[in-house]
PDB file of C-alpha atoms in Angstrom:
ATOM      1  CA  UNK A   1      -9.643   6.652  13.347  1.00 53.00           C
ATOM      2  CA  UNK A   2      -6.743   4.435  14.306  1.00 75.00           C
ATOM      3  CA  UNK A   3      -3.767   2.908  12.557  1.00 76.00           C
ATOM      4  CA  UNK A   4      -5.758  -0.316  12.048  1.00 82.00           C
ATOM      5  CA  UNK A   5      -7.990   1.600   9.609  1.00 86.00           C
ATOM      6  CA  UNK A   6      -5.943   4.593   8.410  1.00 92.00           C
ATOM      7  CA  UNK A   7      -2.828   2.782   7.121  1.00 92.00           C
ATOM      8  CA  UNK A   8      -4.763   0.121   5.137  1.00 94.00           C
ATOM      9  CA  UNK A   9      -6.993   2.896   3.736  1.00 95.00           C
ATOM     10  CA  UNK A  10      -3.899   4.730   2.458  1.00 95.00           C
ATOM     11  CA  UNK A  11      -2.651   1.595   0.678  1.00 96.00           C
ATOM     12  CA  UNK A  12      -6.094   0.975  -0.813  1.00 96.00           C
ATOM     13  CA  UNK A  13      -6.262   4.591  -2.031  1.00 96.00           C
ATOM     14  CA  UNK A  14      -2.879   4.184  -3.710  1.00 96.00           C
ATOM     15  CA  UNK A  15      -3.904   0.950  -5.463  1.00 96.00           C
ATOM     16  CA  UNK A  16      -7.270   2.368  -6.540  1.00 96.00           C
ATOM     17  CA  UNK A  17      -5.525   5.502  -7.818  1.00 96.00           C
ATOM     18  CA  UNK A  18      -3.270   3.366 -10.003  1.00 95.00           C
ATOM     19  CA  UNK A  19      -6.269   1.383 -11.273  1.00 95.00           C
ATOM     20  CA  UNK A  20      -8.138   4.616 -12.153  1.00 95.00           C
ATOM     21  CA  UNK A  21      -4.890   6.222 -13.418  1.00 95.00           C
ATOM     22  CA  UNK A  22      -5.471   9.089 -10.982  1.00 96.00           C
ATOM     23  CA  UNK A  23      -1.996  10.461 -10.307  1.00 96.00           C
ATOM     24  CA  UNK A  24      -3.171  13.002  -7.719  1.00 96.00           C
ATOM     25  CA  UNK A  25      -4.911  10.285  -5.652  1.00 96.00           C
ATOM     26  CA  UNK A  26      -1.749   8.162  -5.743  1.00 96.00           C
ATOM     27  CA  UNK A  27       0.530  11.020  -4.734  1.00 96.00           C
ATOM     28  CA  UNK A  28      -1.805  12.083  -1.902  1.00 95.00           C
ATOM     29  CA  UNK A  29      -0.890   8.894  -0.010  1.00 96.00           C
ATOM     30  CA  UNK A  30       2.614   8.141  -1.310  1.00 95.00           C
ATOM     31  CA  UNK A  31       5.737   9.096   0.643  1.00 92.00           C
ATOM     32  CA  UNK A  32       7.716   9.945  -2.509  1.00 89.00           C
ATOM     33  CA  UNK A  33       6.280  11.406  -5.681  1.00 92.00           C
ATOM     34  CA  UNK A  34       4.965   9.095  -8.386  1.00 95.00           C
ATOM     35  CA  UNK A  35       5.414  10.407 -11.927  1.00 95.00           C
ATOM     36  CA  UNK A  36       3.246   9.937 -14.982  1.00 95.00           C
ATOM     37  CA  UNK A  37       6.086   7.748 -16.294  1.00 95.00           C
ATOM     38  CA  UNK A  38       5.681   5.501 -13.208  1.00 93.00           C
ATOM     39  CA  UNK A  39       1.910   5.442 -13.728  1.00 94.00           C
ATOM     40  CA  UNK A  40       2.301   4.341 -17.368  1.00 94.00           C
ATOM     41  CA  UNK A  41       5.291   2.032 -16.801  1.00 95.00           C
ATOM     42  CA  UNK A  42       5.841  -1.371 -15.175  1.00 93.00           C
ATOM     43  CA  UNK A  43       4.763  -0.155 -11.717  1.00 91.00           C
ATOM     44  CA  UNK A  44       1.444   1.090 -13.058  1.00 92.00           C
ATOM     45  CA  UNK A  45       0.877  -2.085 -15.064  1.00 92.00           C
ATOM     46  CA  UNK A  46       1.596  -4.222 -11.998  1.00 91.00           C
ATOM     47  CA  UNK A  47      -0.837  -2.213  -9.875  1.00 93.00           C
ATOM     48  CA  UNK A  48      -3.481  -2.564 -12.606  1.00 92.00           C
ATOM     49  CA  UNK A  49      -3.420  -6.332 -11.955  1.00 92.00           C
ATOM     50  CA  UNK A  50      -5.131  -5.664  -8.607  1.00 92.00           C
ATOM     51  CA  UNK A  51      -8.265  -4.668 -10.563  1.00 91.00           C
ATOM     52  CA  UNK A  52      -9.088  -8.375 -11.023  1.00 90.00           C
ATOM     53  CA  UNK A  53     -10.596 -10.076  -7.987  1.00 87.00           C
ATOM     54  CA  UNK A  54     -11.234  -8.860  -4.459  1.00 93.00           C
ATOM     55  CA  UNK A  55      -8.332  -7.228  -2.614  1.00 95.00           C
ATOM     56  CA  UNK A  56      -8.070  -7.021   1.169  1.00 95.00           C
ATOM     57  CA  UNK A  57      -5.917  -4.514   3.041  1.00 96.00           C
ATOM     58  CA  UNK A  58      -5.140  -5.579   6.614  1.00 94.00           C
ATOM     59  CA  UNK A  59      -3.066  -3.914   9.330  1.00 93.00           C
ATOM     60  CA  UNK A  60      -0.385  -6.328  10.589  1.00 92.00           C
ATOM     61  CA  UNK A  61      -0.956  -6.621  14.342  1.00 89.00           C
ATOM     62  CA  UNK A  62       1.799  -5.263  16.579  1.00 86.00           C
ATOM     63  CA  UNK A  63       3.819  -3.933  13.619  1.00 88.00           C
ATOM     64  CA  UNK A  64       3.477  -0.275  14.586  1.00 88.00           C
ATOM     65  CA  UNK A  65       6.447   1.539  16.093  1.00 87.00           C
ATOM     66  CA  UNK A  66       6.006   4.321  18.636  1.00 81.00           C
ATOM     67  CA  UNK A  67       6.892   7.956  18.212  1.00 77.00           C
ATOM     68  CA  UNK A  68       5.972  10.869  15.999  1.00 74.00           C
ATOM     69  CA  UNK A  69       7.433   9.175  12.901  1.00 78.00           C
ATOM     70  CA  UNK A  70       5.804   5.781  13.445  1.00 90.00           C
ATOM     71  CA  UNK A  71       5.869   2.933  10.926  1.00 92.00           C
ATOM     72  CA  UNK A  72       3.527  -0.028  10.421  1.00 93.00           C
ATOM     73  CA  UNK A  73       2.897  -2.857   7.965  1.00 94.00           C
ATOM     74  CA  UNK A  74      -0.166  -3.558   5.851  1.00 95.00           C
ATOM     75  CA  UNK A  75      -0.831  -6.958   4.290  1.00 95.00           C
ATOM     76  CA  UNK A  76      -2.360  -6.770   0.796  1.00 95.00           C
ATOM     77  CA  UNK A  77      -3.950  -9.926  -0.572  1.00 95.00           C
ATOM     78  CA  UNK A  78      -5.853 -10.494  -3.799  1.00 95.00           C
ATOM     79  CA  UNK A  79      -8.540 -13.190  -3.932  1.00 93.00           C
ATOM     80  CA  UNK A  80      -8.994 -14.176  -7.561  1.00 86.00           C
ATOM     81  CA  UNK A  81      -7.023 -12.747 -10.442  1.00 87.00           C
ATOM     82  CA  UNK A  82      -3.373 -13.722 -10.007  1.00 91.00           C
ATOM     83  CA  UNK A  83      -3.747 -14.111  -6.236  1.00 92.00           C
ATOM     84  CA  UNK A  84      -1.083 -11.486  -5.586  1.00 93.00           C
ATOM     85  CA  UNK A  85       0.066 -10.895  -2.019  1.00 93.00           C
ATOM     86  CA  UNK A  86       2.450  -8.333  -0.573  1.00 93.00           C
ATOM     87  CA  UNK A  87       3.417  -6.465   2.575  1.00 95.00           C
ATOM     88  CA  UNK A  88       3.587  -2.684   2.511  1.00 95.00           C
ATOM     89  CA  UNK A  89       5.401  -0.360   4.914  1.00 95.00           C
ATOM     90  CA  UNK A  90       3.510   2.813   5.803  1.00 95.00           C
ATOM     91  CA  UNK A  91       4.817   5.805   7.744  1.00 93.00           C
ATOM     92  CA  UNK A  92       2.877   8.517   9.522  1.00 90.00           C
ATOM     93  CA  UNK A  93       3.971  11.927   8.251  1.00 85.00           C
ATOM     94  CA  UNK A  94       2.327  15.210   9.089  1.00 83.00           C
ATOM     95  CA  UNK A  95      -0.536  13.386  10.782  1.00 84.00           C
ATOM     96  CA  UNK A  96      -1.299  11.237   7.722  1.00 90.00           C
ATOM     97  CA  UNK A  97      -0.334   7.683   6.810  1.00 93.00           C
ATOM     98  CA  UNK A  98       1.756   7.464   3.627  1.00 95.00           C
ATOM     99  CA  UNK A  99       2.686   4.394   1.592  1.00 96.00           C
ATOM    100  CA  UNK A 100       6.447   4.149   1.774  1.00 95.00           C
ATOM    101  CA  UNK A 101       7.542   0.757   0.402  1.00 94.00           C
ATOM    102  CA  UNK A 102       6.041  -2.344  -1.193  1.00 94.00           C
ATOM    103  CA  UNK A 103       7.687  -5.777  -0.994  1.00 91.00           C
ATOM    104  CA  UNK A 104       8.729  -5.549   2.631  1.00 93.00           C
ATOM    105  CA  UNK A 105      10.049  -8.816   4.038  1.00 86.00           C
ATOM    106  CA  UNK A 106       8.135  -9.956   7.099  1.00 78.00           C
ATOM    107  CA  UNK A 107      10.032 -12.282   9.448  1.00 62.00           C
ATOM    108  CA  UNK A 108       8.344 -15.675   9.631  1.00 67.00           C
ATOM    109  CA  UNK A 109       6.180 -15.118   6.536  1.00 60.00           C
ATOM    110  CA  UNK A 110       6.729 -16.982   3.267  1.00 54.00           C
ATOM    111  CA  UNK A 111       6.707 -14.644   0.279  1.00 48.00           C
TER     112      UNK A 111
END
């Protein structure tokens, strides 16, 4: 598989883990550990909002950096529900893509 599929799949796994309240699924694809407190707190409640509507996870073309510690962006967009939209930075660590940061500013994109 390539970054176009692997990085968005990691973000989707994180979101679905929050929706199912599956802490191990969330931590499997998260760069830093997520605690049960995070799962039950504002972060978890915000992620639960993605359960309404269809959510797409799209690799942002030409956002990937080169090297062993490469970084890329994934665009997350909800159709329906609240219509949430965000950009997520992912980093390849140990051969796997990990979700590193939500709310990344993308030059030229209105947020």
